[in-house]
mmCIF file of C-alpha atoms and ligand atoms in Angstrom:
data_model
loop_
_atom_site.group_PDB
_atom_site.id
_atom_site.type_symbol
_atom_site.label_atom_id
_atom_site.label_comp_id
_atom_site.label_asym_id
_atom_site.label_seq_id
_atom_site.Cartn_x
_atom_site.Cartn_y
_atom_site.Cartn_z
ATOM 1 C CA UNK E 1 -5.575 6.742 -22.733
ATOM 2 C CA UNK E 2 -4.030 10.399 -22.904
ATOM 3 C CA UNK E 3 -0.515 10.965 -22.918
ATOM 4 C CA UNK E 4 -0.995 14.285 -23.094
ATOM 5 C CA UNK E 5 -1.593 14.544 -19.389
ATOM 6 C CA UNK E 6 0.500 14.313 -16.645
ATOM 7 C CA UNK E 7 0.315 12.621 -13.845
ATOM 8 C CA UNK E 8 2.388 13.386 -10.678
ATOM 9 C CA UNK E 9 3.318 10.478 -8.316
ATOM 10 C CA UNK E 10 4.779 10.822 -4.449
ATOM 11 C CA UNK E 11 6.735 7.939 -3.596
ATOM 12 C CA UNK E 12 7.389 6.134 -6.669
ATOM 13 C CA UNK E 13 10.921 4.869 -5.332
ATOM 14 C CA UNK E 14 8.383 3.020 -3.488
ATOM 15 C CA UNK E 15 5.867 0.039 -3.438
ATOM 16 C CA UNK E 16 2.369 2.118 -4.184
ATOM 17 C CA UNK E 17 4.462 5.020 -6.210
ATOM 18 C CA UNK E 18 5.973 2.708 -7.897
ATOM 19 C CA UNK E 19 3.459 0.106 -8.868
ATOM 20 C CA UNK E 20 1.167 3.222 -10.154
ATOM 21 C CA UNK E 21 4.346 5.168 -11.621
ATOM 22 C CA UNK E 22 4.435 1.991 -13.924
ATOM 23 C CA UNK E 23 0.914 0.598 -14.496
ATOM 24 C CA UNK E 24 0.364 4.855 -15.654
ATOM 25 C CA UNK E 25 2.984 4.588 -18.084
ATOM 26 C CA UNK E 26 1.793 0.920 -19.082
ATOM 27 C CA UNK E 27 -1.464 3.083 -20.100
ATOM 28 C CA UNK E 28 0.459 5.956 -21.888
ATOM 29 C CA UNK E 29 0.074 8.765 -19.426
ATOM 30 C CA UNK E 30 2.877 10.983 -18.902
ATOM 31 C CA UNK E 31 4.171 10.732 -15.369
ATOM 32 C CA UNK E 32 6.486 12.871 -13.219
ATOM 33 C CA UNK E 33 7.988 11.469 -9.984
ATOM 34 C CA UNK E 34 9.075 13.711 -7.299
ATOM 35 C CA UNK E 35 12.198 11.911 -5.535
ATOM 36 C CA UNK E 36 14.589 12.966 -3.247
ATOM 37 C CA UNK E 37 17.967 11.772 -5.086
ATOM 38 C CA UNK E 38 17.592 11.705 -8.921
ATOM 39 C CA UNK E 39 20.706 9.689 -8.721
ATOM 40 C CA UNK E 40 19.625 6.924 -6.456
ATOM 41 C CA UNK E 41 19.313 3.756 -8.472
ATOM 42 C CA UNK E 42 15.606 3.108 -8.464
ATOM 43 C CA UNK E 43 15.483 6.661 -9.607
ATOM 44 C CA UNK E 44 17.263 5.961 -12.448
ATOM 45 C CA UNK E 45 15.113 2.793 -12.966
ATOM 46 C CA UNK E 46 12.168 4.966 -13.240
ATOM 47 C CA UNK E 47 13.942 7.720 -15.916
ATOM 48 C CA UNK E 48 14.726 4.663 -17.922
ATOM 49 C CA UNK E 49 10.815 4.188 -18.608
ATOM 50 C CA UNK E 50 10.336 7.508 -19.454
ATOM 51 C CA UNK E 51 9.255 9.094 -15.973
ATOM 52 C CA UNK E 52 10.340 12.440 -15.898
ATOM 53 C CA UNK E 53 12.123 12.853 -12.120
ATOM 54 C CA UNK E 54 11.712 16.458 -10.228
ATOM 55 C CA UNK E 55 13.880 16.314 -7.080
ATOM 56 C CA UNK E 56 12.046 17.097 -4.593
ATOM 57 C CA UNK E 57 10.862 16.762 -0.562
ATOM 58 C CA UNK E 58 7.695 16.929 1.709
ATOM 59 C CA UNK E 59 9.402 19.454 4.198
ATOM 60 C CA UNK E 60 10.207 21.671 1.258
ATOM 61 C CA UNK E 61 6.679 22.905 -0.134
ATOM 62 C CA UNK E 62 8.309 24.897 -2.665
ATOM 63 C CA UNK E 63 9.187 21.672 -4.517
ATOM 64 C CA UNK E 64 6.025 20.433 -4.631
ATOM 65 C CA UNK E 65 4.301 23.449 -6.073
ATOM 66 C CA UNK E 66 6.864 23.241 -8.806
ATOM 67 C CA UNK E 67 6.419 19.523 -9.300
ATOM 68 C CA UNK E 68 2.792 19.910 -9.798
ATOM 69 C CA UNK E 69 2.857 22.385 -12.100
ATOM 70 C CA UNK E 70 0.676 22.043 -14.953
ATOM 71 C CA UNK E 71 0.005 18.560 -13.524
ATOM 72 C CA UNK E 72 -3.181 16.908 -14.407
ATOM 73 C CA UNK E 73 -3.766 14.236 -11.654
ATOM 74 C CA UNK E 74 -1.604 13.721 -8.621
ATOM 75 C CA UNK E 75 -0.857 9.748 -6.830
ATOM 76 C CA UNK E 76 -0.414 11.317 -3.210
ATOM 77 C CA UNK E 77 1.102 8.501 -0.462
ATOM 78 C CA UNK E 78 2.889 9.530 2.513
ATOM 79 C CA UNK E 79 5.250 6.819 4.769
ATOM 80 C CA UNK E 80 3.670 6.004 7.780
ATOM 81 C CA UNK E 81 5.360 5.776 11.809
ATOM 82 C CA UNK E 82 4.056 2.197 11.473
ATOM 83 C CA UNK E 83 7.045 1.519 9.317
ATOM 84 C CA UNK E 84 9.378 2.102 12.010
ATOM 85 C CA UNK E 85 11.314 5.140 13.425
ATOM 86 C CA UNK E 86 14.367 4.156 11.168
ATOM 87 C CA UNK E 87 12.434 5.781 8.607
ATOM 88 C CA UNK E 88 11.860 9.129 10.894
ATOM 89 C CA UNK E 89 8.145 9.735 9.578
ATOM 90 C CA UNK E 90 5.711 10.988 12.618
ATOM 91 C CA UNK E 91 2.006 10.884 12.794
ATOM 92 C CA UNK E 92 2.216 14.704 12.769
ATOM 93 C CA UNK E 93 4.884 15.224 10.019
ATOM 94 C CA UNK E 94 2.239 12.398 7.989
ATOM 95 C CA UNK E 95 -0.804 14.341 8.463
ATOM 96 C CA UNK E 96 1.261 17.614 7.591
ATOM 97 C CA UNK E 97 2.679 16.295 4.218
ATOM 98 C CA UNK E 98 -0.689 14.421 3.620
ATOM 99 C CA UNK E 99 -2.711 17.963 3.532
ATOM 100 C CA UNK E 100 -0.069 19.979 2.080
ATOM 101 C CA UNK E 101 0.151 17.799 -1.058
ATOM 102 C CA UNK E 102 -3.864 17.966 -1.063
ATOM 103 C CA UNK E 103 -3.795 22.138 -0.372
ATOM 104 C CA UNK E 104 -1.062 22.297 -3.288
ATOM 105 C CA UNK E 105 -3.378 20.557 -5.589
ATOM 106 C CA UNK E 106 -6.270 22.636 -4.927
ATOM 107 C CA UNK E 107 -4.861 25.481 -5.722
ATOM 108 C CA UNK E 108 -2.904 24.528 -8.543
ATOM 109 C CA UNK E 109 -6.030 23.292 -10.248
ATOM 110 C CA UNK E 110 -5.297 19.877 -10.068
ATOM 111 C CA UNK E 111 -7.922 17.671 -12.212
ATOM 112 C CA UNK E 112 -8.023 14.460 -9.661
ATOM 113 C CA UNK E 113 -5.911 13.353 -6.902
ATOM 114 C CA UNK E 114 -5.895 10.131 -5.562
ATOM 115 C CA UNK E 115 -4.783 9.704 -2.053
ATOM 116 C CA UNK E 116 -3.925 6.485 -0.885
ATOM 117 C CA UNK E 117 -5.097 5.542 2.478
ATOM 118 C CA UNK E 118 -5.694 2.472 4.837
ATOM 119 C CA UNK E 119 -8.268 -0.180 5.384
ATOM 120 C CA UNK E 120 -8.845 1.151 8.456
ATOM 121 C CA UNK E 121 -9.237 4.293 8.278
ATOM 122 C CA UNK E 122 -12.092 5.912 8.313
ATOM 123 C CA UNK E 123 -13.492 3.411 10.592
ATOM 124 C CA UNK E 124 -13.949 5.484 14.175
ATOM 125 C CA UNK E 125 -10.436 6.038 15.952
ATOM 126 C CA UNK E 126 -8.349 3.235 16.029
ATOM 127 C CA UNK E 127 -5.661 4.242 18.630
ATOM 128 C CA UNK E 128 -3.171 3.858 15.893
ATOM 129 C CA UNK E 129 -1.294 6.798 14.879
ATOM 130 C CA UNK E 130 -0.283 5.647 11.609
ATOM 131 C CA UNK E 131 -4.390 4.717 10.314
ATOM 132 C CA UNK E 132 -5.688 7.847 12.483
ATOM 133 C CA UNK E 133 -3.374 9.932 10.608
ATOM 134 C CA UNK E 134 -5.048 8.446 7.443
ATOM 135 C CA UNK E 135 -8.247 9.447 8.331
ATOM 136 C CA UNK E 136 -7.625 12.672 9.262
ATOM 137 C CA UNK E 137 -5.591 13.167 5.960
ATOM 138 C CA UNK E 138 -8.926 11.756 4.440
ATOM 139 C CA UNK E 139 -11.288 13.839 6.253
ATOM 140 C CA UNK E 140 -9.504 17.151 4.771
ATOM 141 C CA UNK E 141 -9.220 15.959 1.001
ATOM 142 C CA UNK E 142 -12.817 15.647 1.412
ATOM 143 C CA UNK E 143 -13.308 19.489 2.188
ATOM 144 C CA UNK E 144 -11.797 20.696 -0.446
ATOM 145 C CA UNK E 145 -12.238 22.200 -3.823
ATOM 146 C CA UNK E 146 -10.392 19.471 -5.414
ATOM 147 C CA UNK E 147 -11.322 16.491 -7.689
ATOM 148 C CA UNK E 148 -10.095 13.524 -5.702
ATOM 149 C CA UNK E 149 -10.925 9.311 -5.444
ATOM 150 C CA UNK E 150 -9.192 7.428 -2.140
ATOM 151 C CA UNK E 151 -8.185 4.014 -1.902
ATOM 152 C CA UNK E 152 -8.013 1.865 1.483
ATOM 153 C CA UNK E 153 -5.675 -0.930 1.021
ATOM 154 C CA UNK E 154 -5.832 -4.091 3.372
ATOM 155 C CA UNK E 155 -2.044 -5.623 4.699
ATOM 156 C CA UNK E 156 0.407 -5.270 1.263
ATOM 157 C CA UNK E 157 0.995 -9.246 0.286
ATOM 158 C CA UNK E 158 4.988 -7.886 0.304
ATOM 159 C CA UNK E 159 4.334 -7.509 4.136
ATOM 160 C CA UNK E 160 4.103 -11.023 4.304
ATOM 161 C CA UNK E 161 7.836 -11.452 3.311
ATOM 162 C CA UNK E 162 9.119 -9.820 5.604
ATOM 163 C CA UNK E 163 11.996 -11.060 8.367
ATOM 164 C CA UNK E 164 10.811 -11.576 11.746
ATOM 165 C CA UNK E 165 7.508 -13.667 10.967
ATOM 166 C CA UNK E 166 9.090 -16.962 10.945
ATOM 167 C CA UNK E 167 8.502 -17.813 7.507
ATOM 168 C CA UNK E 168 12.290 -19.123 7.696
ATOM 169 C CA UNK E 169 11.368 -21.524 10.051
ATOM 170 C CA UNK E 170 8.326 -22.820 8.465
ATOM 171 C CA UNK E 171 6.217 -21.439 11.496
ATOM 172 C CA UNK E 172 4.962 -18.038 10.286
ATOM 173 C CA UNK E 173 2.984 -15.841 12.939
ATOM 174 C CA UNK E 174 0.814 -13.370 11.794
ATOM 175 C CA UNK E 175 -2.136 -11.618 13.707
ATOM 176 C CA UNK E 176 -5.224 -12.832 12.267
ATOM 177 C CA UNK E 177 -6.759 -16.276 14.255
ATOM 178 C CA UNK E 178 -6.984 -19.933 12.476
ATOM 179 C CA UNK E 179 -10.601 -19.081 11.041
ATOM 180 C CA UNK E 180 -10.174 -15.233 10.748
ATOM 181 C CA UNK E 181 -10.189 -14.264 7.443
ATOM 182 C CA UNK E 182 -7.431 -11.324 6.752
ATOM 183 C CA UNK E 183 -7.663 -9.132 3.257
ATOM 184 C CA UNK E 184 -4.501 -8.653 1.564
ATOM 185 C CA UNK E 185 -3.708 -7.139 -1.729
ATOM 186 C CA UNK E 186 -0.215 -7.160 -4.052
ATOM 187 C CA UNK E 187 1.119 -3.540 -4.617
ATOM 188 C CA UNK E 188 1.437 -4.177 -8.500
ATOM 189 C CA UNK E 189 -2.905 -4.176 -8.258
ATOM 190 C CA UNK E 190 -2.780 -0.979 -6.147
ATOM 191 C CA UNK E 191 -0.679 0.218 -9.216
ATOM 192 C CA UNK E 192 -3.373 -0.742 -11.635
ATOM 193 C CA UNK E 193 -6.897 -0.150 -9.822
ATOM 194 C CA UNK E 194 -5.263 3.397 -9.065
ATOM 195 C CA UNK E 195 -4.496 3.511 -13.472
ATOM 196 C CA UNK E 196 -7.662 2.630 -14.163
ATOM 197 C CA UNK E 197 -9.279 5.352 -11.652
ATOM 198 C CA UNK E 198 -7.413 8.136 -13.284
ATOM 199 C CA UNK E 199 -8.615 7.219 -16.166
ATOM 200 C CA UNK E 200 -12.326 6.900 -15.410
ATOM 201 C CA UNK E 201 -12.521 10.592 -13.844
ATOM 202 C CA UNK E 202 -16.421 10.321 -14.196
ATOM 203 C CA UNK E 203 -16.816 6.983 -12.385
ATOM 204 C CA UNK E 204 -14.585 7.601 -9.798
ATOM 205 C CA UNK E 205 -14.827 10.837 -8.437
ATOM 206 C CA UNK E 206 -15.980 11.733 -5.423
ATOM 207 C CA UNK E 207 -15.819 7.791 -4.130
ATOM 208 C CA UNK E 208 -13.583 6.054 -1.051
ATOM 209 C CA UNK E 209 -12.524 2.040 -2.196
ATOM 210 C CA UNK E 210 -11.700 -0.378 0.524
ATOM 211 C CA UNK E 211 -9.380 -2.292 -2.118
ATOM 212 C CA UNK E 212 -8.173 -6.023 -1.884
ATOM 213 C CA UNK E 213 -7.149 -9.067 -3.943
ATOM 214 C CA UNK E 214 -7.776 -11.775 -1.457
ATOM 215 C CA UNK E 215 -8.541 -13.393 1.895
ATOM 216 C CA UNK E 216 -7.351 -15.627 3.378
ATOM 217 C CA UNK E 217 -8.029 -17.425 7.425
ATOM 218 C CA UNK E 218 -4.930 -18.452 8.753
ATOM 219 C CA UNK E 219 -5.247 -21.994 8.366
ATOM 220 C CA UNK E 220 -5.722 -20.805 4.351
ATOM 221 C CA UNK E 221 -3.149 -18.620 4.472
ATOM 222 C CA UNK E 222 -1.271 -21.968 6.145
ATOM 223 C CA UNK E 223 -1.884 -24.180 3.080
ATOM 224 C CA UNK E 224 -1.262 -21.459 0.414
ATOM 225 C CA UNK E 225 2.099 -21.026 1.760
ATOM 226 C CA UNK E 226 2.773 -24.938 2.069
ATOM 227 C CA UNK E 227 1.824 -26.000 -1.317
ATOM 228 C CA UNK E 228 3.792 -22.797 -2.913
ATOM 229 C CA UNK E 229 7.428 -23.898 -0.600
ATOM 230 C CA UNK E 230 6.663 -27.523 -1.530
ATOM 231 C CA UNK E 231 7.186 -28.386 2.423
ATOM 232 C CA UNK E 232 4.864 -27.191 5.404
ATOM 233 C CA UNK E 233 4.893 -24.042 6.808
ATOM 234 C CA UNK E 234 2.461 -23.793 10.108
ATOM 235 C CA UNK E 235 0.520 -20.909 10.965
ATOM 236 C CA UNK E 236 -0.086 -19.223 14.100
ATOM 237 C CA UNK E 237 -1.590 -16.150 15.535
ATOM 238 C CA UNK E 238 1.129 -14.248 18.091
ATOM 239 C CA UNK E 239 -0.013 -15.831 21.383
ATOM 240 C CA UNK E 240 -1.817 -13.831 24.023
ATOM 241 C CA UNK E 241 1.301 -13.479 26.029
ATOM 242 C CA UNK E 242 3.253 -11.807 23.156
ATOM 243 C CA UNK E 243 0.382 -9.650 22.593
ATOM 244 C CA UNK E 244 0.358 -8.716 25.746
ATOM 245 C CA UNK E 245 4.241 -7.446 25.775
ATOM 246 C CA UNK E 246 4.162 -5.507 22.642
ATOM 247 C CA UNK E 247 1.375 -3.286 22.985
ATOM 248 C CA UNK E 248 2.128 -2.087 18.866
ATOM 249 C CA UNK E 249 0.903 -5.726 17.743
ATOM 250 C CA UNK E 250 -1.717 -6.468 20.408
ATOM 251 C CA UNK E 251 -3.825 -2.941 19.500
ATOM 252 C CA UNK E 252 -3.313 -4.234 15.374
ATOM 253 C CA UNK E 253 -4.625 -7.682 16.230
ATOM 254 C CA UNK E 254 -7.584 -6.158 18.634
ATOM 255 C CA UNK E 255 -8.467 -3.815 15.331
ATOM 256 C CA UNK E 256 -8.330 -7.516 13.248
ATOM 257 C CA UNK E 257 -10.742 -9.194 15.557
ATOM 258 C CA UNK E 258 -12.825 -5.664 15.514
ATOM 259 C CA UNK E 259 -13.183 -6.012 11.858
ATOM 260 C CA UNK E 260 -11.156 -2.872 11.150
ATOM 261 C CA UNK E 261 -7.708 -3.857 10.345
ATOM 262 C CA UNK E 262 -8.889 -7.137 8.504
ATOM 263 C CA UNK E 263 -9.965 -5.355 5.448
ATOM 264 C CA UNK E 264 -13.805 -4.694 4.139
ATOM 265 C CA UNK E 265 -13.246 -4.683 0.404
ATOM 266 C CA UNK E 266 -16.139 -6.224 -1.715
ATOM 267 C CA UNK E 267 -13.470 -8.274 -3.812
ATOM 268 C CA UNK E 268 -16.263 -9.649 -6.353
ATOM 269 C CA UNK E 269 -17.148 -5.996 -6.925
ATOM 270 C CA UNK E 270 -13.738 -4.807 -7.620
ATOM 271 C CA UNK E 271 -13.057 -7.810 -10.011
ATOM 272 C CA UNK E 272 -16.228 -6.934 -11.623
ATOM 273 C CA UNK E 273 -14.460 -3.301 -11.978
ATOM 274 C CA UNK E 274 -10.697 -3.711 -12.220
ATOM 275 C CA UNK E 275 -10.435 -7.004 -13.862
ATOM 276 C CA UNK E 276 -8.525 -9.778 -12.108
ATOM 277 C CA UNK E 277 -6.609 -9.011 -8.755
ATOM 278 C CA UNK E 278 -4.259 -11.557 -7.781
ATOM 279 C CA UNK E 279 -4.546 -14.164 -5.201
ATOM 280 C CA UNK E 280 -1.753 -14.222 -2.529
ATOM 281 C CA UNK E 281 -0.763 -18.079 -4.196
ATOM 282 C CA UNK E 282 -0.977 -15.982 -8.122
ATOM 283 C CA UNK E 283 1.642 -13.814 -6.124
ATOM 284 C CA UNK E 284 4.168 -16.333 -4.399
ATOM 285 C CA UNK E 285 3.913 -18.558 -8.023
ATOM 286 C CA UNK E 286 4.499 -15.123 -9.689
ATOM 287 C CA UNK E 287 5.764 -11.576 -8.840
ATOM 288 C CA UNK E 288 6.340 -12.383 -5.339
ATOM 289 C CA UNK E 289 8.044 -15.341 -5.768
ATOM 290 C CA UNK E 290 11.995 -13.956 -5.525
ATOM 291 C CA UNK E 291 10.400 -12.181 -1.892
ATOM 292 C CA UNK E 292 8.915 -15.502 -0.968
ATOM 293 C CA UNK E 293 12.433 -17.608 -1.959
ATOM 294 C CA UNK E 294 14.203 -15.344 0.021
ATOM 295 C CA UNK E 295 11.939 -15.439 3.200
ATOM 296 C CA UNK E 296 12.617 -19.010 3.017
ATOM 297 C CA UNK E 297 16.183 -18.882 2.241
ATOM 298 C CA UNK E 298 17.557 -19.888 5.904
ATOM 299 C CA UNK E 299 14.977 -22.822 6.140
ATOM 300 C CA UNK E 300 17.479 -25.938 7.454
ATOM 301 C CA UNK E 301 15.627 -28.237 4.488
ATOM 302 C CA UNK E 302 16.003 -27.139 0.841
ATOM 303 C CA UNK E 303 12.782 -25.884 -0.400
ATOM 304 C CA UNK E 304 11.533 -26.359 -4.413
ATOM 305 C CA UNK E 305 9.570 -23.464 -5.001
ATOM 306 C CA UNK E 306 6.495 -24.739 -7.383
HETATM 307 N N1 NAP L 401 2.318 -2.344 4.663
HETATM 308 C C1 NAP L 401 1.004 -2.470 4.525
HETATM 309 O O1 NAP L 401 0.460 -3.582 4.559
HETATM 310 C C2 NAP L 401 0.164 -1.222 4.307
HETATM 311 C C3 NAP L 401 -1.194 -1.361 4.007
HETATM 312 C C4 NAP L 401 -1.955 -0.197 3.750
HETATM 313 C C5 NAP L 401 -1.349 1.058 3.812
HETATM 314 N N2 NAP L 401 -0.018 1.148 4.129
HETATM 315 C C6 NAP L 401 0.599 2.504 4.175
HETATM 316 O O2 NAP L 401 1.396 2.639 2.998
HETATM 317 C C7 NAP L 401 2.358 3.662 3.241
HETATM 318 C C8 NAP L 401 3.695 3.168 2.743
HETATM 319 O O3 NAP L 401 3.589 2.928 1.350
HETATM 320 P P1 NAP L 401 4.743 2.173 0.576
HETATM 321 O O4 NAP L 401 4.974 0.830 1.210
HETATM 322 O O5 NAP L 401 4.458 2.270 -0.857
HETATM 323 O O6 NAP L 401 5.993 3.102 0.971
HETATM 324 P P2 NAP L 401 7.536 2.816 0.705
HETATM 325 O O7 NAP L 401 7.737 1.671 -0.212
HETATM 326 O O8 NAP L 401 8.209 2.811 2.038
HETATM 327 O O9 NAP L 401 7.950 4.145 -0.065
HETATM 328 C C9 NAP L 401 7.916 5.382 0.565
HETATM 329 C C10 NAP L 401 8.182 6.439 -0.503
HETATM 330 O O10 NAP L 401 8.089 7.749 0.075
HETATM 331 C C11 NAP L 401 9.254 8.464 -0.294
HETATM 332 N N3 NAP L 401 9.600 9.426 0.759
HETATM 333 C C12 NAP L 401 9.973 9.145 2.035
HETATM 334 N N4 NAP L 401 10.193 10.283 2.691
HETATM 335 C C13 NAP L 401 9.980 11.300 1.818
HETATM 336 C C14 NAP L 401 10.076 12.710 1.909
HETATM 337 N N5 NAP L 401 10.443 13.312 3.058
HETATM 338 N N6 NAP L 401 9.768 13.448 0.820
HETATM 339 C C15 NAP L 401 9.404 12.853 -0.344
HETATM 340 N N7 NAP L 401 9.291 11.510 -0.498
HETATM 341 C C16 NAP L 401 9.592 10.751 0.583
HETATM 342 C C17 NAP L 401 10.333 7.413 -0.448
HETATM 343 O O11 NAP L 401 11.362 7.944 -1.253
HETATM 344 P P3 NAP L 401 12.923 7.571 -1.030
HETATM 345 O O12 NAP L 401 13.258 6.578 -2.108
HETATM 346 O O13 NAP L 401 13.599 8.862 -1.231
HETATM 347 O O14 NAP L 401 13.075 7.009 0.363
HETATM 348 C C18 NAP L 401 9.556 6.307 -1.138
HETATM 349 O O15 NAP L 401 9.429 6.548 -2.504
HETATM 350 C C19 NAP L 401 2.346 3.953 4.721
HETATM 351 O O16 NAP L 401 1.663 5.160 4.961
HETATM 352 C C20 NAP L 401 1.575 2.770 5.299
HETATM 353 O O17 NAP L 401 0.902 3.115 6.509
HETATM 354 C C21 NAP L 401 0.747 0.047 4.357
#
């Protein structure tokens, strides 16, 4: 692999940047992160591997022209609305960044961008600002004068962990049905499909990859998570009624029974391609399993993680 390259990555304080910040330097590329605080301690964390940090913003253009100077390949991801307003990223200021980082590129002479998308997207208008925006951001990449591959990744297994889905009471919720199967993928495989496609130029130009690792119904999902806590943990989908009252959830669980938010990758395919992608039970038994021990950390029953 070349190390005489660089690669630019957005957002690798964060799950995607971060997975492919480190699977690209697992492969000898150089990599340069644009972060907002150099000082912030998962900054640092990347520095210590070698990642060369350029402090930088999305409002401030300037900074990303500099970044991307003399860059080779650029990892673009934006945050989303659907993370919550706490994190004070609209739909508009998403699409903005989203084609400013791709309009930068082009005319810096970028070699190949990879944008980082949504299973969703791309899929007719989904009434969801934060996939819509996605397409959109898709839609212009394509017209340009610029190298690029996109990925579509189904629901991030780390989504899984998080508070709110019951998981501490052994009764998780989630939006797909008993016998709907759901796509999921681990952000460390984002990190190393999105290695190999920079370096693969020739195969992967010019192509869009619905990418996943697994999937799962709920009643799998159900036993996956019982045998890894060593206890039962029950699935359900949110009930009608709940649905019903939070109109956020109900539109994501109409776009799972639609097909569009339950993930279309051709797993076989990309195993063929990327080499093994992990299961959600690889996960919980492996990376995931601190996120999983925690999610189950108020159970009222100790739990032996296996
Ligand atoms: N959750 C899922 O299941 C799922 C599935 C598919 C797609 N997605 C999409 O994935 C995206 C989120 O990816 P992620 O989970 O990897 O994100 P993340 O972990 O929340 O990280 C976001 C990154 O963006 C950086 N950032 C935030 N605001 C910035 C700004 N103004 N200028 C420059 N950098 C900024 C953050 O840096 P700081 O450290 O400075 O905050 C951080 O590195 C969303 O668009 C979401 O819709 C999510």
């Amino acid at each position: 692999m070349s190390s005489d390259k660089t690669i630019l990555v957005f957002g690798a304080t964060g799950q995607q940047g971060g997975a492919v910040a480190r699977a690209l330097r697992g492969k000898g590329w150089a990599v340069r992160a644009l972060v907002r605080d150099p000082e912030a301690e998962k900054a640092r964390q990347l520095a210590a591997i070698g990642i060369d940090l350029r402090k930088g913003d999305f409002s401030d253009l300037r900074s990303i022209e500099n970044a991307m100077s003399g860059a080779y390949g650029v990892f673009s991801i934006q945050p989303s609305s659907g993370q919550g307003a706490a994190y004070g990223m609209t739909d508009e200021q998403e699409v903005r960044y989203g084609k400013a980082v791709a309009d930068i590129a082009a005319a810096s002479g970028v070699g190949h961008l990879v944008y980082t998308s949504v299973g969703a997207a791309g899929k007719g208008e989904t009434g969801m600002g934060h996939f819509d925006s996605k397409t959109a951001i898709e839609e212009h990449i394509r017209r340009l004068d610029l190298p690029s591959t996109i990925v579509r990744p189904s629901t991030f297994m780390e989504m899984l962990m998080l508070p709110g889905m019951g998981l501490e009471k052994r009764t998780f919720t989630f939006l797909m049905r008993e016998d709907q199967p759901l796509q999921m993928i681990a952000a460390s495989d984002i990190g190393r499909i999105v290695a190999s496609i920079f370096g693969d130029p020739e195969r992967f130009v010019g192509r869009t990859l619905d990418i996943s690792g697994d999937e799962l119904t709920g009643r799998q999902l159900q036993e996956v998570f019982s045998k890894a806590a060593g206890n039962p943990i029950t699935y359900n989908r949110f009930s009608d009624s709940f649905l019903d009252e939070n109109p956020f959830l109900g539109r994501l669980a109409a776009l799972v029974d639609d097909g569009r938010c339950a993930g279309s990758a051709d797993i076989p395919a990309l195993r063929s391609e990327f080499g093994e992608l992990l299961t959600l039970a690889q996960w919980l038994s492996g990376e995931g399993r601190l996120l999983f021990a925690r999610a189950l950390q108020a159970a009222d029953a100790p739990v032996a993680l296996r």
